[in-house]
PDB file of C-alpha atoms in Angstrom:
ATOM      1  CA  UNK R   1      19.373 -27.469 -16.482  1.00 38.00           C
ATOM      2  CA  UNK R   2      22.223 -26.503 -14.360  1.00 39.00           C
ATOM      3  CA  UNK R   3      21.907 -25.296 -10.934  1.00 41.00           C
ATOM      4  CA  UNK R   4      23.103 -22.158  -9.719  1.00 38.00           C
ATOM      5  CA  UNK R   5      24.239 -20.916  -6.154  1.00 39.00           C
ATOM      6  CA  UNK R   6      21.384 -18.912  -4.790  1.00 41.00           C
ATOM      7  CA  UNK R   7      23.641 -17.200  -2.275  1.00 42.00           C
ATOM      8  CA  UNK R   8      26.290 -16.046  -4.771  1.00 48.00           C
ATOM      9  CA  UNK R   9      24.249 -15.098  -7.816  1.00 69.00           C
ATOM     10  CA  UNK R  10      22.117 -12.054  -8.540  1.00 84.00           C
ATOM     11  CA  UNK R  11      18.411 -12.046  -9.723  1.00 91.00           C
ATOM     12  CA  UNK R  12      17.902 -10.173 -12.846  1.00 92.00           C
ATOM     13  CA  UNK R  13      14.971  -7.802 -13.038  1.00 93.00           C
ATOM     14  CA  UNK R  14      13.644  -7.678 -16.644  1.00 92.00           C
ATOM     15  CA  UNK R  15      11.878  -4.363 -15.920  1.00 91.00           C
ATOM     16  CA  UNK R  16       8.878  -2.529 -16.871  1.00 91.00           C
ATOM     17  CA  UNK R  17      10.103  -0.323 -19.709  1.00 92.00           C
ATOM     18  CA  UNK R  18      11.597  -0.939 -23.038  1.00 90.00           C
ATOM     19  CA  UNK R  19      15.226   0.342 -23.164  1.00 88.00           C
ATOM     20  CA  UNK R  20      14.489   3.035 -25.976  1.00 91.00           C
ATOM     21  CA  UNK R  21      13.225   6.455 -26.088  1.00 92.00           C
ATOM     22  CA  UNK R  22       9.862   5.524 -25.245  1.00 93.00           C
ATOM     23  CA  UNK R  23      10.888   3.876 -22.229  1.00 93.00           C
ATOM     24  CA  UNK R  24      12.963   6.897 -20.926  1.00 95.00           C
ATOM     25  CA  UNK R  25       9.688   8.903 -21.530  1.00 96.00           C
ATOM     26  CA  UNK R  26       7.900   6.874 -19.592  1.00 95.00           C
ATOM     27  CA  UNK R  27      10.522   6.627 -16.907  1.00 96.00           C
ATOM     28  CA  UNK R  28      10.702  10.367 -16.475  1.00 96.00           C
ATOM     29  CA  UNK R  29       6.928  10.281 -16.040  1.00 96.00           C
ATOM     30  CA  UNK R  30       7.288   7.541 -13.373  1.00 96.00           C
ATOM     31  CA  UNK R  31       9.917   9.820 -11.526  1.00 96.00           C
ATOM     32  CA  UNK R  32       7.499  12.893 -11.671  1.00 97.00           C
ATOM     33  CA  UNK R  33       4.732  10.500 -10.060  1.00 96.00           C
ATOM     34  CA  UNK R  34       7.570   9.584  -7.666  1.00 97.00           C
ATOM     35  CA  UNK R  35       8.618  13.020  -6.728  1.00 97.00           C
ATOM     36  CA  UNK R  36       4.615  14.056  -6.371  1.00 95.00           C
ATOM     37  CA  UNK R  37       4.109  10.893  -3.962  1.00 95.00           C
ATOM     38  CA  UNK R  38       6.833  11.616  -1.871  1.00 96.00           C
ATOM     39  CA  UNK R  39       6.173  15.252  -1.575  1.00 94.00           C
ATOM     40  CA  UNK R  40       2.396  14.861  -0.957  1.00 92.00           C
ATOM     41  CA  UNK R  41       2.732  12.015   1.610  1.00 95.00           C
ATOM     42  CA  UNK R  42       5.551  13.410   3.504  1.00 94.00           C
ATOM     43  CA  UNK R  43       3.666  16.836   3.475  1.00 91.00           C
ATOM     44  CA  UNK R  44       0.527  15.114   4.708  1.00 92.00           C
ATOM     45  CA  UNK R  45       2.428  13.647   7.528  1.00 92.00           C
ATOM     46  CA  UNK R  46       4.218  16.791   8.501  1.00 92.00           C
ATOM     47  CA  UNK R  47       0.796  18.659   8.221  1.00 91.00           C
ATOM     48  CA  UNK R  48      -0.821  16.381  10.833  1.00 91.00           C
ATOM     49  CA  UNK R  49       2.136  16.615  12.973  1.00 91.00           C
ATOM     50  CA  UNK R  50       2.164  20.401  12.997  1.00 89.00           C
ATOM     51  CA  UNK R  51      -1.431  21.243  13.376  1.00 88.00           C
ATOM     52  CA  UNK R  52      -3.091  20.445  16.889  1.00 88.00           C
ATOM     53  CA  UNK R  53      -6.529  20.068  15.359  1.00 87.00           C
ATOM     54  CA  UNK R  54      -5.467  17.173  13.336  1.00 89.00           C
ATOM     55  CA  UNK R  55      -4.241  15.611  16.493  1.00 90.00           C
ATOM     56  CA  UNK R  56      -7.357  13.023  16.239  1.00 91.00           C
ATOM     57  CA  UNK R  57      -7.406   9.051  15.710  1.00 93.00           C
ATOM     58  CA  UNK R  58      -8.641   9.417  12.257  1.00 90.00           C
ATOM     59  CA  UNK R  59      -5.808  11.760  11.366  1.00 92.00           C
ATOM     60  CA  UNK R  60      -2.972   9.878  13.174  1.00 94.00           C
ATOM     61  CA  UNK R  61      -4.266   6.674  11.003  1.00 94.00           C
ATOM     62  CA  UNK R  62      -4.108   8.841   8.139  1.00 92.00           C
ATOM     63  CA  UNK R  63      -0.417   9.874   8.865  1.00 94.00           C
ATOM     64  CA  UNK R  64       0.492   6.165   8.755  1.00 95.00           C
ATOM     65  CA  UNK R  65      -0.973   5.607   5.668  1.00 94.00           C
ATOM     66  CA  UNK R  66       0.909   8.341   4.068  1.00 94.00           C
ATOM     67  CA  UNK R  67       3.981   7.014   5.820  1.00 95.00           C
ATOM     68  CA  UNK R  68       3.145   3.410   4.106  1.00 95.00           C
ATOM     69  CA  UNK R  69       2.744   4.999   0.817  1.00 94.00           C
ATOM     70  CA  UNK R  70       5.889   6.901   1.080  1.00 95.00           C
ATOM     71  CA  UNK R  71       7.753   3.506   1.752  1.00 94.00           C
ATOM     72  CA  UNK R  72       5.692   1.910  -0.657  1.00 91.00           C
ATOM     73  CA  UNK R  73       6.732   3.879  -3.638  1.00 95.00           C
ATOM     74  CA  UNK R  74      10.403   4.062  -2.411  1.00 95.00           C
ATOM     75  CA  UNK R  75      10.697   0.404  -2.340  1.00 95.00           C
ATOM     76  CA  UNK R  76      10.370   0.099  -6.242  1.00 94.00           C
ATOM     77  CA  UNK R  77      10.803   3.103  -8.083  1.00 95.00           C
ATOM     78  CA  UNK R  78      14.414   3.971  -7.202  1.00 95.00           C
ATOM     79  CA  UNK R  79      15.896   0.347  -7.974  1.00 94.00           C
ATOM     80  CA  UNK R  80      13.746   0.295 -11.240  1.00 94.00           C
ATOM     81  CA  UNK R  81      15.028   3.977 -12.287  1.00 94.00           C
ATOM     82  CA  UNK R  82      18.834   2.894 -11.608  1.00 94.00           C
ATOM     83  CA  UNK R  83      18.835  -0.270 -13.602  1.00 93.00           C
ATOM     84  CA  UNK R  84      17.087   1.600 -16.600  1.00 93.00           C
ATOM     85  CA  UNK R  85      19.495   4.433 -16.619  1.00 93.00           C
ATOM     86  CA  UNK R  86      22.615   2.437 -15.858  1.00 92.00           C
ATOM     87  CA  UNK R  87      21.606  -0.541 -18.241  1.00 87.00           C
ATOM     88  CA  UNK R  88      22.105  -3.135 -15.320  1.00 87.00           C
ATOM     89  CA  UNK R  89      19.284  -5.328 -14.674  1.00 88.00           C
ATOM     90  CA  UNK R  90      20.689  -7.315 -11.699  1.00 89.00           C
ATOM     91  CA  UNK R  91      19.653  -7.227  -8.253  1.00 93.00           C
ATOM     92  CA  UNK R  92      21.495  -8.945  -5.427  1.00 91.00           C
ATOM     93  CA  UNK R  93      19.976 -11.829  -3.679  1.00 89.00           C
ATOM     94  CA  UNK R  94      20.087  -9.886  -0.555  1.00 91.00           C
ATOM     95  CA  UNK R  95      18.743  -6.661  -2.282  1.00 93.00           C
ATOM     96  CA  UNK R  96      15.840  -8.877  -3.415  1.00 93.00           C
ATOM     97  CA  UNK R  97      15.161 -10.199  -0.160  1.00 93.00           C
ATOM     98  CA  UNK R  98      15.139  -6.567   1.446  1.00 95.00           C
ATOM     99  CA  UNK R  99      12.926  -5.224  -1.363  1.00 95.00           C
ATOM    100  CA  UNK R 100      10.525  -8.303  -0.886  1.00 95.00           C
ATOM    101  CA  UNK R 101      10.185  -7.909   3.058  1.00 96.00           C
ATOM    102  CA  UNK R 102       9.369  -3.952   2.847  1.00 96.00           C
ATOM    103  CA  UNK R 103       6.858  -4.609   0.017  1.00 95.00           C
ATOM    104  CA  UNK R 104       4.942  -7.474   2.030  1.00 94.00           C
ATOM    105  CA  UNK R 105       5.301  -5.573   5.226  1.00 96.00           C
ATOM    106  CA  UNK R 106       3.739  -2.534   3.777  1.00 95.00           C
ATOM    107  CA  UNK R 107       1.025  -4.452   1.686  1.00 92.00           C
ATOM    108  CA  UNK R 108      -0.163  -6.682   4.765  1.00 93.00           C
ATOM    109  CA  UNK R 109      -0.044  -3.444   7.392  1.00 95.00           C
ATOM    110  CA  UNK R 110      -1.917  -1.216   5.111  1.00 93.00           C
ATOM    111  CA  UNK R 111      -4.637  -3.664   4.353  1.00 91.00           C
ATOM    112  CA  UNK R 112      -5.114  -3.755   8.088  1.00 94.00           C
ATOM    113  CA  UNK R 113      -4.607   0.091   8.586  1.00 94.00           C
ATOM    114  CA  UNK R 114      -7.388   0.787   5.929  1.00 92.00           C
ATOM    115  CA  UNK R 115      -9.713  -1.553   7.863  1.00 93.00           C
ATOM    116  CA  UNK R 116      -8.855   0.453  11.227  1.00 94.00           C
ATOM    117  CA  UNK R 117      -9.534   3.634   9.324  1.00 91.00           C
ATOM    118  CA  UNK R 118     -13.111   1.971   8.446  1.00 90.00           C
ATOM    119  CA  UNK R 119     -13.463   1.082  12.105  1.00 93.00           C
ATOM    120  CA  UNK R 120     -12.760   4.700  12.951  1.00 92.00           C
ATOM    121  CA  UNK R 121     -15.303   6.172  10.720  1.00 88.00           C
ATOM    122  CA  UNK R 122     -17.933   3.409  11.699  1.00 91.00           C
ATOM    123  CA  UNK R 123     -17.607   4.297  15.387  1.00 92.00           C
ATOM    124  CA  UNK R 124     -17.640   7.988  14.568  1.00 89.00           C
ATOM    125  CA  UNK R 125     -20.774   8.279  12.690  1.00 86.00           C
ATOM    126  CA  UNK R 126     -22.817   5.313  14.045  1.00 88.00           C
ATOM    127  CA  UNK R 127     -21.623   5.388  17.655  1.00 89.00           C
ATOM    128  CA  UNK R 128     -20.615   9.111  18.005  1.00 89.00           C
ATOM    129  CA  UNK R 129     -21.221   9.009  22.054  1.00 91.00           C
ATOM    130  CA  UNK R 130     -19.045   6.185  22.226  1.00 91.00           C
ATOM    131  CA  UNK R 131     -16.333   7.223  20.067  1.00 93.00           C
ATOM    132  CA  UNK R 132     -14.144   8.660  22.791  1.00 92.00           C
ATOM    133  CA  UNK R 133     -13.816   5.241  24.418  1.00 91.00           C
ATOM    134  CA  UNK R 134     -13.493   2.966  21.557  1.00 91.00           C
ATOM    135  CA  UNK R 135     -11.068   5.085  19.547  1.00 92.00           C
ATOM    136  CA  UNK R 136      -9.085   6.668  22.378  1.00 91.00           C
ATOM    137  CA  UNK R 137      -5.645   7.702  21.566  1.00 89.00           C
ATOM    138  CA  UNK R 138      -4.105   4.772  23.542  1.00 92.00           C
ATOM    139  CA  UNK R 139      -6.213   2.321  21.360  1.00 93.00           C
ATOM    140  CA  UNK R 140      -5.480   4.176  18.326  1.00 94.00           C
ATOM    141  CA  UNK R 141      -1.568   3.906  19.196  1.00 94.00           C
ATOM    142  CA  UNK R 142      -2.182   0.073  19.707  1.00 95.00           C
ATOM    143  CA  UNK R 143      -4.179  -0.218  16.308  1.00 95.00           C
ATOM    144  CA  UNK R 144      -1.275   1.425  14.655  1.00 96.00           C
ATOM    145  CA  UNK R 145       1.625  -0.776  16.481  1.00 96.00           C
ATOM    146  CA  UNK R 146      -0.631  -4.070  15.692  1.00 96.00           C
ATOM    147  CA  UNK R 147      -0.537  -3.261  11.787  1.00 96.00           C
ATOM    148  CA  UNK R 148       3.007  -2.762  11.801  1.00 96.00           C
ATOM    149  CA  UNK R 149       3.960  -5.672  13.759  1.00 97.00           C
ATOM    150  CA  UNK R 150       1.492  -8.259  12.069  1.00 96.00           C
ATOM    151  CA  UNK R 151       2.670  -6.881   8.909  1.00 95.00           C
ATOM    152  CA  UNK R 152       6.236  -7.422   9.447  1.00 96.00           C
ATOM    153  CA  UNK R 153       6.282 -10.788  11.399  1.00 96.00           C
ATOM    154  CA  UNK R 154       4.170 -12.024   8.424  1.00 94.00           C
ATOM    155  CA  UNK R 155       6.364 -10.510   5.883  1.00 95.00           C
ATOM    156  CA  UNK R 156       9.593 -11.865   7.598  1.00 95.00           C
ATOM    157  CA  UNK R 157       8.282 -15.431   7.402  1.00 92.00           C
ATOM    158  CA  UNK R 158       7.682 -15.312   3.867  1.00 91.00           C
ATOM    159  CA  UNK R 159      10.691 -13.812   2.804  1.00 93.00           C
ATOM    160  CA  UNK R 160      12.916 -16.069   4.703  1.00 92.00           C
ATOM    161  CA  UNK R 161      10.780 -19.059   3.627  1.00 91.00           C
ATOM    162  CA  UNK R 162      10.842 -17.950  -0.260  1.00 90.00           C
ATOM    163  CA  UNK R 163      14.410 -17.013  -0.007  1.00 88.00           C
ATOM    164  CA  UNK R 164      15.304 -20.517   1.328  1.00 89.00           C
ATOM    165  CA  UNK R 165      13.365 -22.112  -2.038  1.00 88.00           C
ATOM    166  CA  UNK R 166      15.978 -24.030  -4.164  1.00 88.00           C
ATOM    167  CA  UNK R 167      16.201 -21.856  -7.392  1.00 86.00           C
ATOM    168  CA  UNK R 168      17.686 -23.736 -10.294  1.00 80.00           C
ATOM    169  CA  UNK R 169      16.109 -22.311 -13.464  1.00 66.00           C
ATOM    170  CA  UNK R 170      16.626 -18.993 -15.052  1.00 77.00           C
ATOM    171  CA  UNK R 171      17.424 -16.028 -12.743  1.00 85.00           C
ATOM    172  CA  UNK R 172      15.380 -13.655 -14.760  1.00 90.00           C
ATOM    173  CA  UNK R 173      12.458 -12.349 -12.680  1.00 92.00           C
ATOM    174  CA  UNK R 174       9.749 -11.017 -15.352  1.00 91.00           C
ATOM    175  CA  UNK R 175       8.891  -7.926 -13.177  1.00 93.00           C
ATOM    176  CA  UNK R 176      10.244  -4.573 -12.224  1.00 94.00           C
ATOM    177  CA  UNK R 177      10.716  -5.808  -8.570  1.00 94.00           C
ATOM    178  CA  UNK R 178      10.874  -8.975  -6.426  1.00 94.00           C
ATOM    179  CA  UNK R 179       7.443  -9.864  -5.892  1.00 90.00           C
ATOM    180  CA  UNK R 180       6.888 -13.231  -4.303  1.00 88.00           C
ATOM    181  CA  UNK R 181       4.741 -14.822  -7.417  1.00 86.00           C
ATOM    182  CA  UNK R 182       7.253 -13.593  -9.981  1.00 88.00           C
ATOM    183  CA  UNK R 183       9.771 -15.841  -8.107  1.00 89.00           C
ATOM    184  CA  UNK R 184       7.951 -19.107  -7.885  1.00 87.00           C
ATOM    185  CA  UNK R 185       8.547 -19.852 -11.550  1.00 86.00           C
ATOM    186  CA  UNK R 186      12.198 -19.891 -10.848  1.00 89.00           C
ATOM    187  CA  UNK R 187      11.805 -22.575  -8.008  1.00 89.00           C
ATOM    188  CA  UNK R 188      12.867 -26.139  -9.346  1.00 87.00           C
ATOM    189  CA  UNK R 189      10.398 -27.953  -6.880  1.00 86.00           C
ATOM    190  CA  UNK R 190       6.573 -28.405  -6.686  1.00 85.00           C
ATOM    191  CA  UNK R 191       5.368 -25.138  -5.215  1.00 84.00           C
ATOM    192  CA  UNK R 192       1.687 -25.863  -4.842  1.00 85.00           C
ATOM    193  CA  UNK R 193       1.779 -25.923  -1.099  1.00 86.00           C
ATOM    194  CA  UNK R 194       3.477 -22.393  -0.813  1.00 86.00           C
ATOM    195  CA  UNK R 195       1.004 -20.875  -3.394  1.00 86.00           C
ATOM    196  CA  UNK R 196      -2.049 -22.144  -1.315  1.00 87.00           C
ATOM    197  CA  UNK R 197      -0.527 -20.444   1.639  1.00 89.00           C
ATOM    198  CA  UNK R 198       0.300 -17.133  -0.230  1.00 87.00           C
ATOM    199  CA  UNK R 199      -3.476 -17.506  -1.201  1.00 87.00           C
ATOM    200  CA  UNK R 200      -4.747 -18.217   2.426  1.00 89.00           C
ATOM    201  CA  UNK R 201      -2.576 -14.981   3.344  1.00 89.00           C
ATOM    202  CA  UNK R 202      -4.058 -13.026   0.905  1.00 88.00           C
ATOM    203  CA  UNK R 203      -7.523 -13.995   2.388  1.00 89.00           C
ATOM    204  CA  UNK R 204      -6.590 -12.763   5.815  1.00 89.00           C
ATOM    205  CA  UNK R 205      -4.720  -9.782   5.196  1.00 90.00           C
ATOM    206  CA  UNK R 206      -6.548  -8.347   2.085  1.00 87.00           C
ATOM    207  CA  UNK R 207      -9.804 -10.134   1.336  1.00 87.00           C
ATOM    208  CA  UNK R 208     -11.302 -10.329   4.938  1.00 90.00           C
ATOM    209  CA  UNK R 209     -10.455  -6.693   5.902  1.00 91.00           C
ATOM    210  CA  UNK R 210     -12.142  -5.740   2.759  1.00 89.00           C
ATOM    211  CA  UNK R 211     -15.172  -7.644   3.815  1.00 90.00           C
ATOM    212  CA  UNK R 212     -14.923  -5.675   7.084  1.00 90.00           C
ATOM    213  CA  UNK R 213     -14.641  -2.518   5.551  1.00 90.00           C
ATOM    214  CA  UNK R 214     -17.460  -3.109   2.964  1.00 88.00           C
ATOM    215  CA  UNK R 215     -19.704  -4.256   5.868  1.00 89.00           C
ATOM    216  CA  UNK R 216     -18.687  -1.078   7.728  1.00 88.00           C
ATOM    217  CA  UNK R 217     -19.473   1.152   5.086  1.00 85.00           C
ATOM    218  CA  UNK R 218     -22.748  -0.484   4.663  1.00 85.00           C
ATOM    219  CA  UNK R 219     -23.833   0.270   7.970  1.00 87.00           C
ATOM    220  CA  UNK R 220     -22.059   3.813   7.974  1.00 84.00           C
ATOM    221  CA  UNK R 221     -23.867   4.816   4.676  1.00 81.00           C
ATOM    222  CA  UNK R 222     -27.331   3.719   6.226  1.00 83.00           C
ATOM    223  CA  UNK R 223     -26.592   5.931   9.162  1.00 81.00           C
ATOM    224  CA  UNK R 224     -25.730   8.796   6.981  1.00 77.00           C
ATOM    225  CA  UNK R 225     -28.883   8.664   4.878  1.00 77.00           C
ATOM    226  CA  UNK R 226     -30.800   8.669   8.418  1.00 77.00           C
ATOM    227  CA  UNK R 227     -29.246  12.020   9.580  1.00 73.00           C
ATOM    228  CA  UNK R 228     -31.463  15.121   9.600  1.00 72.00           C
ATOM    229  CA  UNK R 229     -28.637  17.542   9.404  1.00 72.00           C
ATOM    230  CA  UNK R 230     -27.950  18.278   6.071  1.00 73.00           C
ATOM    231  CA  UNK R 231     -24.473  19.638   6.652  1.00 72.00           C
ATOM    232  CA  UNK R 232     -23.457  16.446   8.890  1.00 69.00           C
ATOM    233  CA  UNK R 233     -24.881  14.199   6.153  1.00 72.00           C
ATOM    234  CA  UNK R 234     -22.526  15.983   3.632  1.00 75.00           C
ATOM    235  CA  UNK R 235     -19.264  16.042   5.879  1.00 69.00           C
ATOM    236  CA  UNK R 236     -19.907  12.230   6.684  1.00 72.00           C
ATOM    237  CA  UNK R 237     -20.647  11.484   3.200  1.00 73.00           C
ATOM    238  CA  UNK R 238     -17.672  13.257   1.726  1.00 74.00           C
ATOM    239  CA  UNK R 239     -15.428  11.498   4.393  1.00 72.00           C
ATOM    240  CA  UNK R 240     -16.497   7.960   3.797  1.00 77.00           C
ATOM    241  CA  UNK R 241     -16.482   8.371  -0.151  1.00 78.00           C
ATOM    242  CA  UNK R 242     -13.020   9.531   0.121  1.00 78.00           C
ATOM    243  CA  UNK R 243     -11.855   6.485   2.117  1.00 79.00           C
ATOM    244  CA  UNK R 244     -13.806   4.312  -0.169  1.00 82.00           C
ATOM    245  CA  UNK R 245     -12.281   5.842  -3.112  1.00 82.00           C
ATOM    246  CA  UNK R 246      -8.562   4.991  -1.579  1.00 84.00           C
ATOM    247  CA  UNK R 247     -10.012   1.580  -0.566  1.00 85.00           C
ATOM    248  CA  UNK R 248     -11.217   0.885  -4.211  1.00 84.00           C
ATOM    249  CA  UNK R 249      -7.798   1.808  -5.554  1.00 82.00           C
ATOM    250  CA  UNK R 250      -5.768  -0.047  -3.314  1.00 85.00           C
ATOM    251  CA  UNK R 251      -7.753  -3.618  -3.108  1.00 85.00           C
ATOM    252  CA  UNK R 252      -9.036  -4.145  -6.505  1.00 84.00           C
ATOM    253  CA  UNK R 253      -5.535  -4.694  -8.077  1.00 85.00           C
ATOM    254  CA  UNK R 254      -4.294  -6.332  -5.480  1.00 83.00           C
ATOM    255  CA  UNK R 255      -7.018  -9.143  -4.931  1.00 80.00           C
ATOM    256  CA  UNK R 256      -7.308  -9.585  -8.561  1.00 83.00           C
ATOM    257  CA  UNK R 257      -3.504 -10.172  -8.840  1.00 83.00           C
ATOM    258  CA  UNK R 258      -3.172 -12.518  -5.891  1.00 83.00           C
ATOM    259  CA  UNK R 259      -6.325 -14.570  -5.816  1.00 82.00           C
ATOM    260  CA  UNK R 260      -5.989 -15.723  -9.400  1.00 79.00           C
ATOM    261  CA  UNK R 261      -4.473 -19.265 -10.030  1.00 76.00           C
ATOM    262  CA  UNK R 262      -1.118 -19.171 -11.798  1.00 74.00           C
ATOM    263  CA  UNK R 263      -2.593 -20.471 -15.141  1.00 75.00           C
ATOM    264  CA  UNK R 264      -4.758 -17.358 -15.577  1.00 76.00           C
ATOM    265  CA  UNK R 265      -1.953 -15.028 -14.727  1.00 79.00           C
ATOM    266  CA  UNK R 266       0.561 -13.303 -17.478  1.00 84.00           C
ATOM    267  CA  UNK R 267       3.472 -11.277 -16.646  1.00 83.00           C
ATOM    268  CA  UNK R 268       2.482  -8.074 -18.601  1.00 85.00           C
ATOM    269  CA  UNK R 269      -0.713  -8.101 -16.887  1.00 87.00           C
ATOM    270  CA  UNK R 270       0.675  -8.498 -13.425  1.00 88.00           C
ATOM    271  CA  UNK R 271       3.208  -5.715 -13.953  1.00 90.00           C
ATOM    272  CA  UNK R 272       0.680  -3.347 -15.346  1.00 88.00           C
ATOM    273  CA  UNK R 273      -1.454  -3.964 -12.072  1.00 89.00           C
ATOM    274  CA  UNK R 274       1.568  -3.519  -9.893  1.00 91.00           C
ATOM    275  CA  UNK R 275       2.139  -0.323 -11.390  1.00 92.00           C
ATOM    276  CA  UNK R 276      -1.371   0.694 -10.111  1.00 89.00           C
ATOM    277  CA  UNK R 277      -0.716  -0.278  -6.339  1.00 89.00           C
ATOM    278  CA  UNK R 278       2.755   0.624  -6.091  1.00 92.00           C
ATOM    279  CA  UNK R 279       3.463   3.596  -7.901  1.00 93.00           C
ATOM    280  CA  UNK R 280      -0.072   5.157  -8.688  1.00 91.00           C
ATOM    281  CA  UNK R 281      -2.116   4.799  -5.724  1.00 91.00           C
ATOM    282  CA  UNK R 282       0.766   6.085  -3.542  1.00 93.00           C
ATOM    283  CA  UNK R 283       0.705   9.470  -5.506  1.00 92.00           C
ATOM    284  CA  UNK R 284      -3.357   9.671  -5.555  1.00 89.00           C
ATOM    285  CA  UNK R 285      -3.661   9.034  -1.794  1.00 88.00           C
ATOM    286  CA  UNK R 286      -2.494  12.046  -0.745  1.00 88.00           C
ATOM    287  CA  UNK R 287      -4.298  14.176  -3.288  1.00 86.00           C
ATOM    288  CA  UNK R 288      -7.675  12.615  -2.871  1.00 83.00           C
ATOM    289  CA  UNK R 289      -7.399  13.309   0.838  1.00 79.00           C
ATOM    290  CA  UNK R 290      -6.346  16.861   0.586  1.00 76.00           C
ATOM    291  CA  UNK R 291      -8.605  18.062  -2.016  1.00 70.00           C
ATOM    292  CA  UNK R 292     -11.897  16.485  -0.673  1.00 67.00           C
ATOM    293  CA  UNK R 293     -11.274  17.387   2.824  1.00 75.00           C
ATOM    294  CA  UNK R 294     -12.034  20.854   4.273  1.00 78.00           C
ATOM    295  CA  UNK R 295     -10.136  20.206   7.477  1.00 80.00           C
ATOM    296  CA  UNK R 296      -6.956  19.185   5.728  1.00 83.00           C
ATOM    297  CA  UNK R 297      -7.277  22.215   3.403  1.00 78.00           C
ATOM    298  CA  UNK R 298      -8.015  24.235   6.523  1.00 82.00           C
ATOM    299  CA  UNK R 299      -4.942  22.953   8.167  1.00 80.00           C
ATOM    300  CA  UNK R 300      -2.744  23.662   5.099  1.00 79.00           C
ATOM    301  CA  UNK R 301      -3.973  27.353   5.404  1.00 80.00           C
ATOM    302  CA  UNK R 302      -3.073  27.518   8.979  1.00 82.00           C
ATOM    303  CA  UNK R 303       0.338  26.014   8.520  1.00 78.00           C
ATOM    304  CA  UNK R 304       1.186  28.315   5.857  1.00 77.00           C
ATOM    305  CA  UNK R 305       0.206  31.340   7.503  1.00 74.00           C
ATOM    306  CA  UNK R 306       2.050  30.211  10.430  1.00 71.00           C
ATOM    307  CA  UNK R 307       5.241  30.030   8.577  1.00 69.00           C
ATOM    308  CA  UNK R 308       4.702  33.388   6.575  1.00 66.00           C
ATOM    309  CA  UNK R 309       3.912  35.255   9.888  1.00 66.00           C
ATOM    310  CA  UNK R 310       7.456  34.034  11.299  1.00 65.00           C
ATOM    311  CA  UNK R 311       9.091  35.289   8.258  1.00 62.00           C
ATOM    312  CA  UNK R 312       7.670  38.600   8.669  1.00 58.00           C
TER     313      UNK R 312
END
């Protein structure tokens, strides 16, 4: 099989949607979801910035989740839409690397951020008197910087190593964006060592935080049921159930995708799962946090009232 120069040739993204009227309708639906996700996540970030009552560690972490989700969906959907509408399926070697870097950065950082949010709720509910010490603003900033830094460093290493693999097979990537597992079948060498390193990274950045989150919320739920105040119990349960919903939507498809051996994976199933954690979850997160959170709804009312009073 003829080798091709990986620095001069583009990859080909086979895409998610068929090139017909059904595909166009589905693309319009995805673009609608994209717009909702952008409005919801940018709106949540601005709301937390504008309302002083939301200037707490919990909402600072939530603002970072919204920022990550905004970057998440912006990494995949615009390129997919452009390729479909233009009829061109190519992506440059550099463009593929950039897309891969941002995707892995956000994936790893968001996993760590969700664990930080679980720790925040654990301290707030189980050790409320120690909360100002364990979750001070300076510690919250350090946690945020740590999640971004670890995710970026890890992503940079994997992106560079992936792009330096010898590609000598078809350039066609059976996906709608450049994801590391979809590039490995194009490599003309044994990649078992690399695949095991990806497996290990998945355990470190996804499975271990998920176990930590599960343990934290197990302890939190026990504390909630022991509360004497019905109002406090309901508020704590609403907050925790909201976060658990987001965690489940994020981790379940990711872990299922990355912890399966290649022999059990199929491109169609991988693309369907990727739609869930790259398109649907970023759209659902701000809806879940706004509709089930009285503080966020109250902040919306205050900010809207502030702008309306300025106009009058």
